[in-house]
PDB file of C-alpha atoms in Angstrom:
ATOM      1  CA  UNK A   1     -93.865  -6.620 -24.511  1.00 62.00           C
ATOM      2  CA  UNK A   2     -96.701  -4.252 -23.610  1.00 73.00           C
ATOM      3  CA  UNK A   3     -98.259  -4.627 -20.184  1.00 80.00           C
ATOM      4  CA  UNK A   4    -101.943  -5.230 -19.595  1.00 80.00           C
ATOM      5  CA  UNK A   5    -104.280  -3.542 -17.136  1.00 83.00           C
ATOM      6  CA  UNK A   6    -103.282  -4.262 -13.545  1.00 86.00           C
ATOM      7  CA  UNK A   7     -99.751  -5.311 -14.510  1.00 91.00           C
ATOM      8  CA  UNK A   8     -96.674  -3.553 -13.147  1.00 95.00           C
ATOM      9  CA  UNK A   9     -93.204  -3.999 -14.603  1.00 96.00           C
ATOM     10  CA  UNK A  10     -90.728  -4.712 -11.807  1.00 97.00           C
ATOM     11  CA  UNK A  11     -87.648  -5.199 -13.980  1.00 97.00           C
ATOM     12  CA  UNK A  12     -86.799  -5.727 -17.642  1.00 96.00           C
ATOM     13  CA  UNK A  13     -83.449  -6.989 -18.910  1.00 96.00           C
ATOM     14  CA  UNK A  14     -82.170  -8.000 -22.328  1.00 96.00           C
ATOM     15  CA  UNK A  15     -79.531 -10.716 -22.344  1.00 95.00           C
ATOM     16  CA  UNK A  16     -77.982 -12.804 -25.122  1.00 93.00           C
ATOM     17  CA  UNK A  17     -80.453 -15.554 -24.131  1.00 90.00           C
ATOM     18  CA  UNK A  18     -83.757 -13.842 -23.301  1.00 88.00           C
ATOM     19  CA  UNK A  19     -85.774 -10.692 -23.105  1.00 92.00           C
ATOM     20  CA  UNK A  20     -86.570 -10.957 -19.387  1.00 94.00           C
ATOM     21  CA  UNK A  21     -89.437  -9.279 -17.578  1.00 95.00           C
ATOM     22  CA  UNK A  22     -90.570  -9.550 -13.982  1.00 97.00           C
ATOM     23  CA  UNK A  23     -94.216  -8.502 -13.845  1.00 97.00           C
ATOM     24  CA  UNK A  24     -96.545  -8.102 -10.862  1.00 97.00           C
ATOM     25  CA  UNK A  25    -100.244  -8.795 -11.401  1.00 95.00           C
ATOM     26  CA  UNK A  26    -101.902  -6.576  -8.801  1.00 88.00           C
ATOM     27  CA  UNK A  27    -105.373  -8.125  -8.699  1.00 87.00           C
ATOM     28  CA  UNK A  28    -103.946 -11.632  -8.356  1.00 91.00           C
ATOM     29  CA  UNK A  29    -101.117 -10.779  -5.919  1.00 94.00           C
ATOM     30  CA  UNK A  30     -98.846 -12.682  -8.309  1.00 97.00           C
ATOM     31  CA  UNK A  31     -95.335 -12.091  -9.685  1.00 98.00           C
ATOM     32  CA  UNK A  32     -94.356 -13.694 -12.989  1.00 96.00           C
ATOM     33  CA  UNK A  33     -91.011 -14.233 -14.665  1.00 95.00           C
ATOM     34  CA  UNK A  34     -91.293 -13.911 -18.430  1.00 93.00           C
ATOM     35  CA  UNK A  35     -88.727 -15.036 -20.965  1.00 91.00           C
ATOM     36  CA  UNK A  36     -89.649 -13.112 -24.067  1.00 87.00           C
ATOM     37  CA  UNK A  37     -93.450 -13.354 -24.031  1.00 80.00           C
ATOM     38  CA  UNK A  38     -93.667 -16.727 -22.265  1.00 86.00           C
ATOM     39  CA  UNK A  39     -94.308 -17.021 -18.518  1.00 89.00           C
ATOM     40  CA  UNK A  40     -91.470 -19.103 -17.118  1.00 90.00           C
ATOM     41  CA  UNK A  41     -92.614 -19.250 -13.494  1.00 93.00           C
ATOM     42  CA  UNK A  42     -94.544 -17.304 -10.899  1.00 97.00           C
ATOM     43  CA  UNK A  43     -95.027 -16.850  -7.166  1.00 97.00           C
ATOM     44  CA  UNK A  44     -97.662 -15.422  -4.872  1.00 97.00           C
ATOM     45  CA  UNK A  45     -96.511 -12.155  -3.306  1.00 96.00           C
ATOM     46  CA  UNK A  46     -96.963 -13.018   0.345  1.00 94.00           C
ATOM     47  CA  UNK A  47     -94.704 -15.069   2.604  1.00 94.00           C
ATOM     48  CA  UNK A  48     -93.739 -17.836   2.222  1.00 94.00           C
ATOM     49  CA  UNK A  49     -94.043 -16.873  -1.495  1.00 95.00           C
ATOM     50  CA  UNK A  50     -95.563 -20.144  -2.708  1.00 95.00           C
ATOM     51  CA  UNK A  51     -95.420 -21.071  -6.341  1.00 95.00           C
ATOM     52  CA  UNK A  52     -98.006 -19.758  -8.725  1.00 94.00           C
ATOM     53  CA  UNK A  53     -96.713 -22.244 -11.308  1.00 91.00           C
ATOM     54  CA  UNK A  54     -98.074 -25.655 -10.376  1.00 90.00           C
ATOM     55  CA  UNK A  55     -95.424 -27.550 -12.370  1.00 89.00           C
ATOM     56  CA  UNK A  56     -92.703 -26.720  -9.825  1.00 91.00           C
ATOM     57  CA  UNK A  57     -94.544 -28.788  -7.196  1.00 92.00           C
ATOM     58  CA  UNK A  58     -93.887 -31.903  -9.267  1.00 92.00           C
ATOM     59  CA  UNK A  59     -90.135 -31.616  -8.694  1.00 94.00           C
ATOM     60  CA  UNK A  60     -90.836 -32.859  -5.172  1.00 94.00           C
ATOM     61  CA  UNK A  61     -91.885 -36.252  -6.517  1.00 95.00           C
ATOM     62  CA  UNK A  62     -88.175 -37.049  -6.143  1.00 96.00           C
ATOM     63  CA  UNK A  63     -88.767 -37.342  -2.386  1.00 96.00           C
ATOM     64  CA  UNK A  64     -91.113 -40.284  -2.964  1.00 96.00           C
ATOM     65  CA  UNK A  65     -88.229 -42.242  -4.473  1.00 95.00           C
ATOM     66  CA  UNK A  66     -85.468 -40.897  -2.246  1.00 96.00           C
ATOM     67  CA  UNK A  67     -86.788 -39.258   0.961  1.00 95.00           C
ATOM     68  CA  UNK A  68     -83.368 -37.916   2.051  1.00 96.00           C
ATOM     69  CA  UNK A  69     -81.611 -35.826  -0.595  1.00 97.00           C
ATOM     70  CA  UNK A  70     -78.082 -34.790   0.324  1.00 97.00           C
ATOM     71  CA  UNK A  71     -77.049 -33.150  -2.978  1.00 97.00           C
ATOM     72  CA  UNK A  72     -79.357 -31.839  -5.716  1.00 98.00           C
ATOM     73  CA  UNK A  73     -78.568 -30.043  -8.968  1.00 97.00           C
ATOM     74  CA  UNK A  74     -81.048 -27.956 -10.945  1.00 97.00           C
ATOM     75  CA  UNK A  75     -80.058 -27.444 -14.575  1.00 95.00           C
ATOM     76  CA  UNK A  76     -82.008 -24.301 -15.424  1.00 94.00           C
ATOM     77  CA  UNK A  77     -82.955 -21.799 -12.733  1.00 94.00           C
ATOM     78  CA  UNK A  78     -86.060 -19.962 -13.911  1.00 92.00           C
ATOM     79  CA  UNK A  79     -87.396 -18.132 -10.875  1.00 95.00           C
ATOM     80  CA  UNK A  80     -85.452 -20.404  -8.521  1.00 97.00           C
ATOM     81  CA  UNK A  81     -88.683 -21.750  -7.036  1.00 97.00           C
ATOM     82  CA  UNK A  82     -87.604 -25.404  -7.154  1.00 96.00           C
ATOM     83  CA  UNK A  83     -84.204 -24.782  -5.533  1.00 98.00           C
ATOM     84  CA  UNK A  84     -85.805 -22.522  -2.895  1.00 97.00           C
ATOM     85  CA  UNK A  85     -88.461 -25.065  -1.936  1.00 96.00           C
ATOM     86  CA  UNK A  86     -85.958 -27.949  -1.831  1.00 97.00           C
ATOM     87  CA  UNK A  87     -83.877 -25.844   0.563  1.00 97.00           C
ATOM     88  CA  UNK A  88     -86.967 -25.082   2.659  1.00 96.00           C
ATOM     89  CA  UNK A  89     -87.881 -28.791   2.750  1.00 95.00           C
ATOM     90  CA  UNK A  90     -84.437 -29.671   4.137  1.00 96.00           C
ATOM     91  CA  UNK A  91     -81.981 -26.825   4.831  1.00 97.00           C
ATOM     92  CA  UNK A  92     -79.131 -29.372   5.058  1.00 97.00           C
ATOM     93  CA  UNK A  93     -79.501 -30.388   1.395  1.00 97.00           C
ATOM     94  CA  UNK A  94     -76.833 -28.909  -0.875  1.00 98.00           C
ATOM     95  CA  UNK A  95     -78.570 -27.435  -3.929  1.00 98.00           C
ATOM     96  CA  UNK A  96     -76.520 -26.413  -6.959  1.00 98.00           C
ATOM     97  CA  UNK A  97     -78.440 -24.133  -9.346  1.00 98.00           C
ATOM     98  CA  UNK A  98     -76.983 -23.953 -12.852  1.00 97.00           C
ATOM     99  CA  UNK A  99     -78.110 -21.520 -15.526  1.00 96.00           C
ATOM    100  CA  UNK A 100     -76.337 -20.319 -18.635  1.00 95.00           C
ATOM    101  CA  UNK A 101     -77.702 -16.794 -18.060  1.00 96.00           C
ATOM    102  CA  UNK A 102     -76.262 -15.056 -14.968  1.00 98.00           C
ATOM    103  CA  UNK A 103     -79.068 -12.467 -15.078  1.00 98.00           C
ATOM    104  CA  UNK A 104     -81.618 -15.260 -14.509  1.00 97.00           C
ATOM    105  CA  UNK A 105     -79.738 -16.290 -11.364  1.00 98.00           C
ATOM    106  CA  UNK A 106     -79.692 -12.675 -10.133  1.00 98.00           C
ATOM    107  CA  UNK A 107     -83.424 -12.272 -10.769  1.00 98.00           C
ATOM    108  CA  UNK A 108     -84.209 -15.565  -8.991  1.00 98.00           C
ATOM    109  CA  UNK A 109     -82.308 -14.272  -5.959  1.00 98.00           C
ATOM    110  CA  UNK A 110     -83.472 -10.641  -6.026  1.00 98.00           C
ATOM    111  CA  UNK A 111     -87.108 -10.984  -7.092  1.00 98.00           C
ATOM    112  CA  UNK A 112     -88.200 -14.603  -6.375  1.00 98.00           C
ATOM    113  CA  UNK A 113     -86.583 -15.153  -2.972  1.00 97.00           C
ATOM    114  CA  UNK A 114     -84.142 -17.898  -3.969  1.00 98.00           C
ATOM    115  CA  UNK A 115     -81.552 -17.925  -1.190  1.00 97.00           C
ATOM    116  CA  UNK A 116     -77.877 -17.850  -2.042  1.00 98.00           C
ATOM    117  CA  UNK A 117     -75.749 -19.262   0.755  1.00 98.00           C
ATOM    118  CA  UNK A 118     -73.444 -22.189   1.518  1.00 98.00           C
ATOM    119  CA  UNK A 119     -76.325 -24.657   0.830  1.00 98.00           C
ATOM    120  CA  UNK A 120     -77.896 -23.031  -2.278  1.00 98.00           C
ATOM    121  CA  UNK A 121     -75.106 -22.266  -4.724  1.00 98.00           C
ATOM    122  CA  UNK A 122     -75.685 -20.602  -8.118  1.00 98.00           C
ATOM    123  CA  UNK A 123     -73.448 -21.364 -11.106  1.00 98.00           C
ATOM    124  CA  UNK A 124     -73.573 -19.208 -14.249  1.00 98.00           C
ATOM    125  CA  UNK A 125     -72.563 -21.933 -16.709  1.00 97.00           C
ATOM    126  CA  UNK A 126     -73.965 -24.108 -19.439  1.00 94.00           C
ATOM    127  CA  UNK A 127     -75.563 -27.068 -17.641  1.00 95.00           C
ATOM    128  CA  UNK A 128     -73.969 -29.789 -19.746  1.00 94.00           C
ATOM    129  CA  UNK A 129     -70.494 -28.276 -19.497  1.00 96.00           C
ATOM    130  CA  UNK A 130     -70.919 -27.822 -15.759  1.00 96.00           C
ATOM    131  CA  UNK A 131     -71.894 -31.481 -15.333  1.00 96.00           C
ATOM    132  CA  UNK A 132     -68.941 -32.627 -17.450  1.00 95.00           C
ATOM    133  CA  UNK A 133     -66.575 -30.840 -15.076  1.00 96.00           C
ATOM    134  CA  UNK A 134     -68.185 -32.410 -11.983  1.00 92.00           C
ATOM    135  CA  UNK A 135     -67.263 -35.640 -10.257  1.00 84.00           C
ATOM    136  CA  UNK A 136     -70.027 -35.443  -7.637  1.00 75.00           C
ATOM    137  CA  UNK A 137     -72.771 -38.015  -7.428  1.00 91.00           C
ATOM    138  CA  UNK A 138     -76.130 -36.286  -7.087  1.00 97.00           C
ATOM    139  CA  UNK A 139     -79.079 -37.739  -5.220  1.00 97.00           C
ATOM    140  CA  UNK A 140     -81.327 -35.800  -7.593  1.00 97.00           C
ATOM    141  CA  UNK A 141     -80.818 -34.028 -10.918  1.00 97.00           C
ATOM    142  CA  UNK A 142     -83.599 -31.746 -12.149  1.00 96.00           C
ATOM    143  CA  UNK A 143     -83.532 -30.738 -15.813  1.00 93.00           C
ATOM    144  CA  UNK A 144     -85.621 -27.582 -16.122  1.00 91.00           C
ATOM    145  CA  UNK A 145     -83.879 -25.629 -18.885  1.00 88.00           C
ATOM    146  CA  UNK A 146     -85.769 -23.974 -21.716  1.00 78.00           C
ATOM    147  CA  UNK A 147     -85.022 -21.671 -24.617  1.00 72.00           C
ATOM    148  CA  UNK A 148     -87.319 -19.241 -26.371  1.00 66.00           C
ATOM    149  CA  UNK A 149     -90.661 -20.838 -27.134  1.00 64.00           C
ATOM    150  CA  UNK A 150     -90.507 -23.474 -24.398  1.00 66.00           C
ATOM    151  CA  UNK A 151     -87.993 -25.831 -25.998  1.00 72.00           C
ATOM    152  CA  UNK A 152     -85.322 -27.751 -24.121  1.00 80.00           C
ATOM    153  CA  UNK A 153     -81.910 -26.679 -25.454  1.00 78.00           C
ATOM    154  CA  UNK A 154     -80.902 -29.270 -28.045  1.00 80.00           C
ATOM    155  CA  UNK A 155     -77.555 -30.129 -26.449  1.00 83.00           C
ATOM    156  CA  UNK A 156     -79.331 -31.006 -23.192  1.00 85.00           C
ATOM    157  CA  UNK A 157     -81.710 -33.432 -24.906  1.00 84.00           C
ATOM    158  CA  UNK A 158     -79.230 -35.697 -26.711  1.00 88.00           C
ATOM    159  CA  UNK A 159     -78.385 -39.286 -25.867  1.00 95.00           C
ATOM    160  CA  UNK A 160     -74.941 -38.126 -24.732  1.00 96.00           C
ATOM    161  CA  UNK A 161     -76.425 -35.513 -22.400  1.00 91.00           C
ATOM    162  CA  UNK A 162     -78.788 -38.045 -20.804  1.00 90.00           C
ATOM    163  CA  UNK A 163     -75.900 -40.524 -20.398  1.00 95.00           C
ATOM    164  CA  UNK A 164     -73.862 -37.802 -18.694  1.00 94.00           C
ATOM    165  CA  UNK A 165     -76.742 -37.003 -16.347  1.00 96.00           C
ATOM    166  CA  UNK A 166     -77.197 -40.702 -15.530  1.00 95.00           C
ATOM    167  CA  UNK A 167     -73.460 -40.988 -14.841  1.00 95.00           C
ATOM    168  CA  UNK A 168     -73.610 -38.082 -12.394  1.00 97.00           C
ATOM    169  CA  UNK A 169     -76.391 -39.658 -10.337  1.00 97.00           C
ATOM    170  CA  UNK A 170     -75.497 -41.493  -7.144  1.00 96.00           C
ATOM    171  CA  UNK A 171     -76.718 -45.087  -6.833  1.00 94.00           C
ATOM    172  CA  UNK A 172     -80.480 -44.829  -6.358  1.00 94.00           C
ATOM    173  CA  UNK A 173     -80.406 -41.200  -7.522  1.00 96.00           C
ATOM    174  CA  UNK A 174     -83.462 -39.604  -9.101  1.00 97.00           C
ATOM    175  CA  UNK A 175     -83.720 -37.752 -12.425  1.00 96.00           C
ATOM    176  CA  UNK A 176     -86.605 -35.287 -12.804  1.00 95.00           C
ATOM    177  CA  UNK A 177     -87.295 -33.521 -16.085  1.00 92.00           C
ATOM    178  CA  UNK A 178     -89.721 -30.741 -16.886  1.00 86.00           C
ATOM    179  CA  UNK A 179     -91.177 -31.080 -20.380  1.00 80.00           C
ATOM    180  CA  UNK A 180     -93.761 -29.185 -22.382  1.00 71.00           C
ATOM    181  CA  UNK A 181     -95.990 -31.461 -24.382  1.00 69.00           C
ATOM    182  CA  UNK A 182     -99.574 -31.935 -25.397  1.00 67.00           C
ATOM    183  CA  UNK A 183    -101.635 -34.601 -23.679  1.00 71.00           C
ATOM    184  CA  UNK A 184    -104.122 -34.970 -26.537  1.00 81.00           C
ATOM    185  CA  UNK A 185    -104.268 -34.398 -30.277  1.00 78.00           C
ATOM    186  CA  UNK A 186    -101.679 -34.623 -33.036  1.00 78.00           C
ATOM    187  CA  UNK A 187     -98.925 -33.045 -30.941  1.00 71.00           C
ATOM    188  CA  UNK A 188     -99.266 -35.757 -28.270  1.00 64.00           C
ATOM    189  CA  UNK A 189     -97.913 -38.509 -30.512  1.00 61.00           C
TER     190      UNK A 189
END
């Protein structure tokens, strides 16, 4: 995709899943992660690199229900903003970050400051298959996976997938899901 005035391409990668671009917006001091032509997430380019994508702040609503999260899984990495901020909130929380595209995990680490250590662990796997192979009970599961055009991958939005996610939650565990939908008009029905 062509860049606009004041935009600087940091990296571009083609994968089987996305055409990925990391773009800096100079006048706004903002870095955006684009999947094809859609902005997936963004950060401000000064420490502590806060989100420029307001939706990622809503993941923290999980703390209202369960203030102490021992083990969290993010299905879908994007820019790794959610996993990074959960780790910053409580460095003792184990955060598994699962994305089908290993390049997305690399970009989250290299360009969006997602730590990779013994507490923030990336997994390059399909989220549903990864959950099927797990026995762990999660205090919080965050479903934040999207395909081209802002759609949740079909196999992650089936009754069976939601039953699997429920089964992987610890008693009192919290499920958080990012969705794209209209609030008004015909598409809101």
